[in-house]
């Protein structure tokens, strides 16, 4: 939903915005952002920087604070910033990733909009309109919806320099959650619903939006620039995707057991596409999810999940190692599935694509796949019958286990949500004294 800034002058309660920035070893980026926004600092606008890396000098100025915090992930950094904001007279909290570029005008527009809301609209949240930092005229998402376990970015691809793009931004659509490149939430909702869950990275924003069930709007020209989520390939992301997406849904969305089909089908697709590293991480994510909420939520103390990454090389060099592909029609899906996508049949050549290609037919009887990460670098993946068999067996038995445990686990995750999103839990965790 895109909201025009209210123009009627009335005496509404004053808005005080606490801008929480979570950073980790991005000193230059953090300083640039602080310097850019410093002229706005006032009684109505404060900045709280949570430094999970402990590399920035701490500050405690009237409207600018920089605090060191244990590195329990982005979720923890934002939770700490929200706790610090709750100690003040702030009325709203803005959650903003350190690498998300925000103009001062976006802050001003947000404060102005919130300042003119009538009392019955006091619980409205604001989502920034996220632009692709590599193509800043194009919208990546303006809020998002959750459907059958999938995230649907709204207004994706709209061009803000064209009339039809601006019209698209003005179209009303329900927003389930806003990513934390720019998400403004009233303090009243934080006090009512609690803090983020300790998910380290990824999907914490999804769960929080589903939990709040608040009205979320976008405001004209409140833009934020950020790299898109498909601009990098890391197998570790697949681990967090499975573990945290299922955690988020179980905590706050009451998913049907059929949701498991989605994740296991995607594991099989990764294996059929020779992305064995990401398939393995998806399996590990599922295994950790099945261990239950206590295991998942306390893992934040262990740091970033370790995952092997493919070796990136020059695309032109890798292309020389490809064989021409023959055009043959892929068999129907059920037959390809039984044959592990033709893994035992003679290769008909090699292809070039991206790591986000989810059509298994593209990989039918392919020998090697060149995966492009960007315009210069990529990696080569080769088919392996032993690996395909190993993962097919592992996925089959793991799915049986998941189907058996899911009904009980769904209740456990939902019931534990209040404990692990409480200020008491987070305060104890920051003091290295988490609950038993």
Coordinates of C-alpha atoms in Angstrom, one line a residue:
X1 CA 0.0 0.0 0.0
X2 CA 1.3 3.4 -1.0
X3 CA 0.2 6.3 1.3
X4 CA 0.2 10.0 0.4
X5 CA 1.7 12.1 3.1
X6 CA -1.3 13.6 5.1
X7 CA -1.5 17.3 4.5
X8 CA -4.1 18.3 7.1
X9 CA -2.5 20.3 10.0
X10 CA -3.6 19.0 13.4
X11 CA -2.1 18.8 16.8
X12 CA -1.1 15.1 17.0
X13 CA 1.3 13.5 19.4
X14 CA 4.9 14.3 18.6
X15 CA 6.9 11.7 16.7
X16 CA 10.4 10.8 18.0
X17 CA 12.2 8.4 15.7
X18 CA 15.0 6.2 16.9
X19 CA 17.0 5.1 13.9
X20 CA 18.7 1.7 14.7
X21 CA 21.6 0.7 12.5
X22 CA 23.2 -2.8 12.9
X23 CA 26.7 -3.1 11.6
X24 CA 29.5 -5.7 11.5
X25 CA 33.0 -4.8 10.3
X26 CA 31.7 -2.2 7.8
X27 CA 33.4 0.8 9.5
X28 CA 33.6 3.0 6.4
X29 CA 30.0 2.4 5.4
X30 CA 28.8 3.1 8.9
X31 CA 30.7 6.4 9.2
X32 CA 29.5 7.5 5.8
X33 CA 25.9 6.9 6.8
X34 CA 26.3 8.6 10.1
X35 CA 27.9 11.7 8.5
X36 CA 25.2 11.8 5.9
X37 CA 22.4 11.8 8.4
X38 CA 24.0 13.8 11.2
X39 CA 22.4 17.1 10.1
X40 CA 19.0 15.6 10.9
X41 CA 19.9 14.8 14.5
X42 CA 17.4 16.5 16.9
X43 CA 14.9 16.0 19.6
X44 CA 12.7 14.2 17.0
X45 CA 15.4 12.0 15.4
X46 CA 18.2 10.0 17.1
X47 CA 20.6 7.4 15.7
X48 CA 21.6 4.3 17.6
X49 CA 24.4 2.2 16.0
X50 CA 24.8 -1.3 17.3
X51 CA 28.3 -2.5 16.4
X52 CA 28.4 -6.3 16.5
X53 CA 32.1 -6.3 15.5
X54 CA 33.2 -3.9 18.2
X55 CA 35.4 -2.0 15.9
X56 CA 33.8 1.5 16.0
X57 CA 34.6 3.8 19.0
X58 CA 31.7 3.9 21.3
X59 CA 29.8 7.2 21.6
X60 CA 27.1 8.4 24.0
X61 CA 26.1 11.8 22.6
X62 CA 22.6 13.3 23.1
X63 CA 21.3 12.2 19.7
X64 CA 23.9 9.7 18.6
X65 CA 25.0 6.5 20.3
X66 CA 27.4 3.8 19.2
X67 CA 27.3 0.7 21.3
X68 CA 29.3 -2.5 21.1
X69 CA 27.3 -5.7 21.3
X70 CA 28.1 -9.5 21.1
X71 CA 27.9 -10.8 17.6
X72 CA 24.8 -12.9 17.8
X73 CA 23.8 -11.9 14.3
X74 CA 21.7 -9.1 12.8
X75 CA 18.7 -10.2 14.7
X76 CA 20.5 -9.6 17.9
X77 CA 21.9 -6.3 16.8
X78 CA 18.4 -5.0 16.0
X79 CA 17.0 -6.5 19.2
X80 CA 19.7 -4.6 21.2
X81 CA 18.9 -1.4 19.3
X82 CA 15.2 -1.8 20.0
X83 CA 15.9 -2.4 23.7
X84 CA 18.0 0.8 23.9
X85 CA 15.2 2.7 22.1
X86 CA 12.6 1.4 24.6
X87 CA 14.6 3.1 27.4
X88 CA 14.0 6.5 25.8
X89 CA 11.0 8.5 24.9
X90 CA 11.1 7.4 21.3
X91 CA 7.7 6.8 19.7
X92 CA 8.9 4.9 16.6
X93 CA 11.9 2.7 15.8
X94 CA 13.5 2.5 12.3
X95 CA 15.4 -0.7 11.5
X96 CA 18.0 -0.2 8.8
X97 CA 20.8 -2.5 7.6
X98 CA 24.2 -0.9 7.5
X99 CA 24.6 -1.4 3.8
X100 CA 21.2 0.1 2.9
X101 CA 21.6 3.6 1.5
X102 CA 19.1 6.1 2.9
X103 CA 18.7 9.7 1.9
X104 CA 17.9 12.3 4.5
X105 CA 14.8 13.2 2.6
X106 CA 13.4 9.7 3.2
X107 CA 13.8 10.2 7.0
X108 CA 12.1 13.6 6.8
X109 CA 9.2 12.2 4.8
X110 CA 8.8 9.3 7.3
X111 CA 8.7 11.6 10.3
X112 CA 6.3 14.0 8.6
X113 CA 4.0 11.2 7.6
X114 CA 3.9 9.7 11.0
X115 CA 3.4 13.1 12.6
X116 CA 0.2 13.7 10.8
X117 CA -1.5 10.3 11.4
X118 CA -4.7 10.5 13.4
X119 CA -4.7 8.5 16.7
X120 CA -6.7 5.6 15.2
X121 CA -3.8 5.1 12.8
X122 CA -1.0 5.2 15.4
X123 CA 0.0 1.5 14.9
X124 CA 0.8 1.9 11.2
X125 CA 4.3 0.7 10.1
X126 CA 6.3 2.1 7.2
X127 CA 8.3 0.1 4.7
X128 CA 10.9 1.7 2.5
X129 CA 10.8 1.2 -1.3
X130 CA 13.9 -0.9 -1.9
X131 CA 15.7 -0.1 -5.1
X132 CA 18.4 -2.2 -6.7
X133 CA 21.6 -0.4 -5.8
X134 CA 23.2 -1.6 -9.1
X135 CA 20.2 -0.3 -11.1
X136 CA 18.7 2.4 -8.8
X137 CA 15.8 3.3 -11.1
X138 CA 14.3 -0.2 -10.6
X139 CA 12.2 -1.3 -7.6
X140 CA 13.2 -4.6 -6.1
X141 CA 10.4 -4.6 -3.6
X142 CA 8.0 -2.3 -1.8
X143 CA 7.0 -4.6 1.0
X144 CA 6.3 -8.3 0.4
X145 CA 3.7 -11.0 0.8
X146 CA 4.0 -14.6 2.0
X147 CA 2.1 -17.2 0.1
X148 CA 2.5 -21.0 0.5
X149 CA 5.9 -20.5 2.1
X150 CA 7.1 -18.3 -0.7
X151 CA 8.0 -14.6 -0.5
X152 CA 6.5 -12.4 -3.1
X153 CA 8.2 -9.0 -3.6
X154 CA 5.6 -6.3 -4.4
X155 CA 6.1 -3.8 -7.2
X156 CA 9.1 -5.8 -8.3
X157 CA 10.6 -4.3 -11.5
X158 CA 8.7 -1.0 -11.4
X159 CA 10.8 1.8 -13.0
X160 CA 10.5 5.0 -10.8
X161 CA 11.5 7.2 -13.8
X162 CA 8.4 6.2 -15.8
X163 CA 4.8 7.0 -15.3
X164 CA 3.6 3.4 -15.3
X165 CA 6.2 2.6 -12.6
X166 CA 4.9 5.3 -10.4
X167 CA 1.3 4.2 -11.0
X168 CA 2.3 0.7 -10.0
X169 CA 3.8 2.1 -6.7
X170 CA 0.4 3.8 -6.0
X171 CA -1.5 0.5 -6.4
X172 CA -2.9 -0.7 -3.1
X173 CA -1.7 -4.2 -2.1
X174 CA -1.6 -5.8 1.3
X175 CA 1.9 -6.1 2.8
X176 CA 2.7 -9.0 5.1
X177 CA 6.2 -7.9 6.0
X178 CA 8.9 -5.3 5.2
X179 CA 12.6 -6.2 5.0
X180 CA 14.9 -4.4 7.4
X181 CA 16.7 -2.3 4.8
X182 CA 14.1 0.2 6.0
X183 CA 11.3 -0.7 8.4
X184 CA 9.7 1.7 10.8
X185 CA 7.6 0.3 13.7
X186 CA 5.7 2.1 16.5
X187 CA 7.1 1.5 19.9
X188 CA 3.6 0.6 21.1
X189 CA 3.7 -2.5 18.8
X190 CA 7.2 -3.5 20.0
X191 CA 6.0 -3.4 23.6
X192 CA 2.9 -5.4 22.7
X193 CA 4.5 -8.1 20.5
X194 CA 8.0 -8.3 21.6
X195 CA 11.4 -8.2 20.0
X196 CA 12.8 -10.2 17.0
X197 CA 13.6 -13.8 17.4
X198 CA 17.3 -14.9 17.6
X199 CA 17.6 -16.3 14.0
X200 CA 21.1 -14.8 13.5
X201 CA 20.5 -13.7 9.9
X202 CA 17.6 -13.9 7.3
X203 CA 13.9 -14.4 7.7
X204 CA 13.8 -12.6 11.1
X205 CA 12.0 -9.7 9.3
X206 CA 9.5 -12.2 7.7
X207 CA 8.6 -13.7 11.1
X208 CA 8.3 -10.3 12.8
X209 CA 5.9 -9.0 10.1
X210 CA 3.8 -12.1 10.3
X211 CA 3.7 -11.7 14.1
X212 CA 2.8 -8.1 14.2
X213 CA -0.1 -8.4 11.7
X214 CA 0.1 -4.6 11.4
X215 CA -0.9 -2.3 8.6
X216 CA 2.3 -1.6 6.6
X217 CA 2.4 1.2 4.1
X218 CA 4.9 2.7 1.7
X219 CA 5.4 6.4 1.3
X220 CA 6.2 8.2 -2.0
X221 CA 9.9 8.8 -2.4
X222 CA 10.9 6.9 0.7
X223 CA 13.5 5.0 -1.2
X224 CA 16.4 2.8 0.1
X225 CA 19.1 1.4 -2.1
X226 CA 20.4 -2.1 -1.4
X227 CA 22.0 -4.9 -3.4
X228 CA 19.4 -7.4 -4.4
X229 CA 19.2 -10.8 -2.7
X230 CA 20.1 -12.6 -5.9
X231 CA 23.3 -10.6 -6.5
X232 CA 25.4 -13.1 -4.5
X233 CA 25.5 -16.9 -4.2
X234 CA 26.4 -18.4 -0.9
X235 CA 25.5 -22.0 0.1
X236 CA 25.2 -20.8 3.7
X237 CA 22.1 -18.8 2.7
X238 CA 20.4 -22.0 1.7
X239 CA 20.9 -23.3 5.3
X240 CA 19.4 -20.2 6.8
X241 CA 16.6 -20.2 4.2
X242 CA 15.3 -23.7 5.2
X243 CA 16.0 -23.4 8.9
X244 CA 14.7 -19.9 9.4
X245 CA 11.8 -19.9 6.9
X246 CA 10.3 -23.0 8.5
X247 CA 10.9 -21.4 12.0
X248 CA 9.3 -18.1 10.9
X249 CA 6.2 -19.9 9.5
X250 CA 5.8 -22.2 12.5
X251 CA 6.2 -19.4 15.0
X252 CA 3.7 -17.0 13.3
X253 CA 1.9 -18.4 10.3
X254 CA 0.4 -21.9 11.3
X255 CA 1.6 -23.7 8.1
X256 CA 0.1 -26.9 6.9
X257 CA 2.4 -30.0 6.9
X258 CA 2.3 -29.9 3.1
X259 CA 4.7 -27.0 3.3
X260 CA 7.5 -29.6 3.7
X261 CA 7.0 -30.7 0.1
X262 CA 8.2 -27.3 -1.1
X263 CA 11.5 -27.5 0.7
X264 CA 12.3 -31.2 -0.2
X265 CA 11.4 -30.6 -3.8
X266 CA 13.8 -27.7 -3.8
X267 CA 16.5 -29.8 -2.3
X268 CA 16.0 -32.3 -5.1
X269 CA 16.2 -29.5 -7.7
X270 CA 19.5 -28.3 -6.2
X271 CA 20.9 -31.9 -6.5
X272 CA 19.6 -32.3 -10.1
X273 CA 21.3 -29.0 -11.0
X274 CA 24.6 -30.2 -9.6
X275 CA 24.5 -27.5 -6.9
X276 CA 25.5 -30.1 -4.3
X277 CA 27.0 -27.6 -1.9
X278 CA 23.6 -25.8 -1.5
X279 CA 21.7 -29.1 -1.4
X280 CA 23.8 -30.1 1.5
X281 CA 23.2 -26.8 3.3
X282 CA 19.5 -27.2 2.8
X283 CA 19.6 -30.6 4.4
X284 CA 21.6 -29.3 7.3
X285 CA 19.1 -26.5 7.8
X286 CA 16.2 -29.0 7.9
X287 CA 18.1 -31.2 10.3
X288 CA 18.7 -28.3 12.7
X289 CA 15.0 -27.1 12.4
X290 CA 14.0 -30.6 13.4
X291 CA 16.1 -30.4 16.6
X292 CA 13.6 -27.9 17.9
X293 CA 13.3 -24.2 19.0
X294 CA 15.8 -24.3 21.8
X295 CA 18.5 -25.6 19.5
X296 CA 17.7 -23.2 16.7
X297 CA 17.4 -20.1 18.9
X298 CA 20.5 -20.7 20.9
X299 CA 22.7 -21.4 17.9
X300 CA 23.1 -17.6 17.6
X301 CA 25.9 -17.9 20.2
X302 CA 27.9 -20.1 17.8
X303 CA 28.3 -17.4 15.1
X304 CA 27.8 -17.6 11.4
X305 CA 27.0 -21.1 10.1
X306 CA 30.1 -22.5 8.3
X307 CA 29.6 -23.5 4.7
X308 CA 31.9 -24.3 1.9
X309 CA 31.7 -21.9 -1.1
X310 CA 32.5 -22.7 -4.7
X311 CA 35.7 -21.3 -6.2
X312 CA 34.9 -18.4 -8.4
X313 CA 36.9 -17.9 -11.6
X314 CA 37.0 -15.8 -14.7
X315 CA 33.9 -16.5 -16.9
X316 CA 35.9 -16.4 -20.1
X317 CA 38.3 -19.0 -18.9
X318 CA 35.5 -21.3 -17.7
X319 CA 33.7 -21.0 -21.0
X320 CA 36.6 -22.6 -22.7
X321 CA 36.0 -25.7 -20.7
X322 CA 32.4 -26.1 -21.9
X323 CA 31.2 -28.5 -24.6
X324 CA 28.4 -27.4 -27.0
X325 CA 24.9 -28.5 -25.9
X326 CA 22.7 -30.5 -28.1
X327 CA 19.0 -29.5 -28.1
X328 CA 17.0 -32.5 -26.9
X329 CA 13.5 -32.5 -25.4
X330 CA 13.4 -33.2 -21.7
X331 CA 11.3 -36.1 -20.6
X332 CA 8.2 -35.5 -18.5
X333 CA 8.9 -34.6 -14.9
X334 CA 7.9 -37.9 -13.3
X335 CA 10.3 -39.9 -15.6
X336 CA 13.1 -37.4 -15.1
X337 CA 12.6 -37.7 -11.3
X338 CA 12.9 -41.5 -11.3
X339 CA 16.1 -41.3 -13.4
X340 CA 17.6 -38.5 -11.2
X341 CA 17.3 -36.1 -14.1
X342 CA 19.1 -38.4 -16.6
X343 CA 22.2 -38.7 -14.4
X344 CA 23.0 -42.2 -15.7
X345 CA 22.4 -41.4 -19.4
X346 CA 25.1 -40.0 -21.8
X347 CA 25.7 -36.3 -21.4
X348 CA 24.5 -34.2 -24.3
X349 CA 26.7 -31.1 -23.6
X350 CA 27.1 -28.3 -21.2
X351 CA 25.1 -25.1 -20.4
X352 CA 25.5 -21.7 -18.8
X353 CA 23.0 -20.2 -16.4
X354 CA 22.6 -18.6 -13.0
X355 CA 22.6 -20.3 -9.5
X356 CA 18.9 -19.3 -9.2
X357 CA 17.7 -21.4 -12.2
X358 CA 15.1 -23.7 -10.6
X359 CA 13.9 -25.5 -13.7
X360 CA 15.3 -29.0 -13.5
X361 CA 14.5 -29.6 -17.2
X362 CA 17.3 -27.2 -18.1
X363 CA 19.8 -29.6 -16.6
X364 CA 18.5 -32.8 -18.1
X365 CA 21.5 -35.0 -19.3
X366 CA 23.8 -32.0 -19.0
X367 CA 27.4 -32.7 -18.2
X368 CA 28.7 -29.4 -16.8
X369 CA 27.0 -26.2 -15.8
X370 CA 28.7 -22.8 -15.8
X371 CA 27.0 -20.7 -13.1
X372 CA 27.4 -16.9 -13.6
X373 CA 27.6 -15.0 -10.3
X374 CA 28.2 -11.6 -12.0
X375 CA 29.4 -10.3 -15.4
X376 CA 33.0 -11.4 -14.7
X377 CA 33.0 -14.4 -12.3
X378 CA 31.4 -17.7 -12.0
X379 CA 31.9 -21.4 -11.1
X380 CA 31.7 -24.7 -12.8
X381 CA 29.6 -27.6 -11.5
X382 CA 29.8 -31.1 -12.8
X383 CA 27.3 -33.9 -12.5
X384 CA 28.2 -36.8 -10.2
X385 CA 26.2 -40.0 -10.0
X386 CA 27.5 -41.0 -6.5
X387 CA 26.5 -37.5 -5.1
X388 CA 23.1 -37.7 -6.8
X389 CA 22.4 -41.1 -5.3
X390 CA 23.7 -40.0 -1.9
X391 CA 21.5 -36.9 -1.7
X392 CA 18.4 -38.7 -3.2
X393 CA 18.6 -41.3 -0.4
X394 CA 19.3 -38.6 2.3
X395 CA 16.4 -36.5 1.2
X396 CA 14.0 -39.4 1.1
X397 CA 14.7 -40.5 4.7
X398 CA 14.9 -37.0 6.0
X399 CA 11.5 -36.2 4.6
X400 CA 10.0 -39.2 6.3
X401 CA 11.4 -38.0 9.6
X402 CA 10.2 -34.4 9.0
X403 CA 6.7 -35.5 8.2
X404 CA 6.6 -37.4 11.5
X405 CA 7.9 -34.6 13.7
X406 CA 6.4 -31.6 12.1
X407 CA 3.0 -31.4 13.8
X408 CA 4.6 -31.5 17.3
X409 CA 7.4 -29.1 16.3
X410 CA 5.0 -26.6 14.9
X411 CA 3.3 -26.2 18.2
X412 CA 6.6 -26.1 20.1
X413 CA 8.0 -23.3 17.9
X414 CA 4.8 -21.2 18.3
X415 CA 4.6 -21.8 22.1
X416 CA 8.3 -20.8 22.6
X417 CA 8.1 -17.7 20.5
X418 CA 7.1 -15.4 23.4
X419 CA 10.0 -16.6 25.5
X420 CA 12.7 -16.1 22.9
X421 CA 11.4 -12.7 21.7
X422 CA 11.1 -11.3 25.2
X423 CA 13.3 -8.5 26.5
X424 CA 14.2 -10.7 29.4
X425 CA 15.6 -13.4 27.1
X426 CA 17.7 -10.9 25.1
X427 CA 19.0 -9.1 28.2
X428 CA 20.1 -12.4 29.7
X429 CA 21.7 -13.5 26.4
X430 CA 23.7 -10.2 26.1
X431 CA 24.9 -10.9 29.7
X432 CA 25.9 -14.4 28.6
X433 CA 23.2 -15.8 31.0
X434 CA 20.5 -17.3 28.7
X435 CA 17.7 -19.4 30.1
X436 CA 18.1 -23.1 30.7

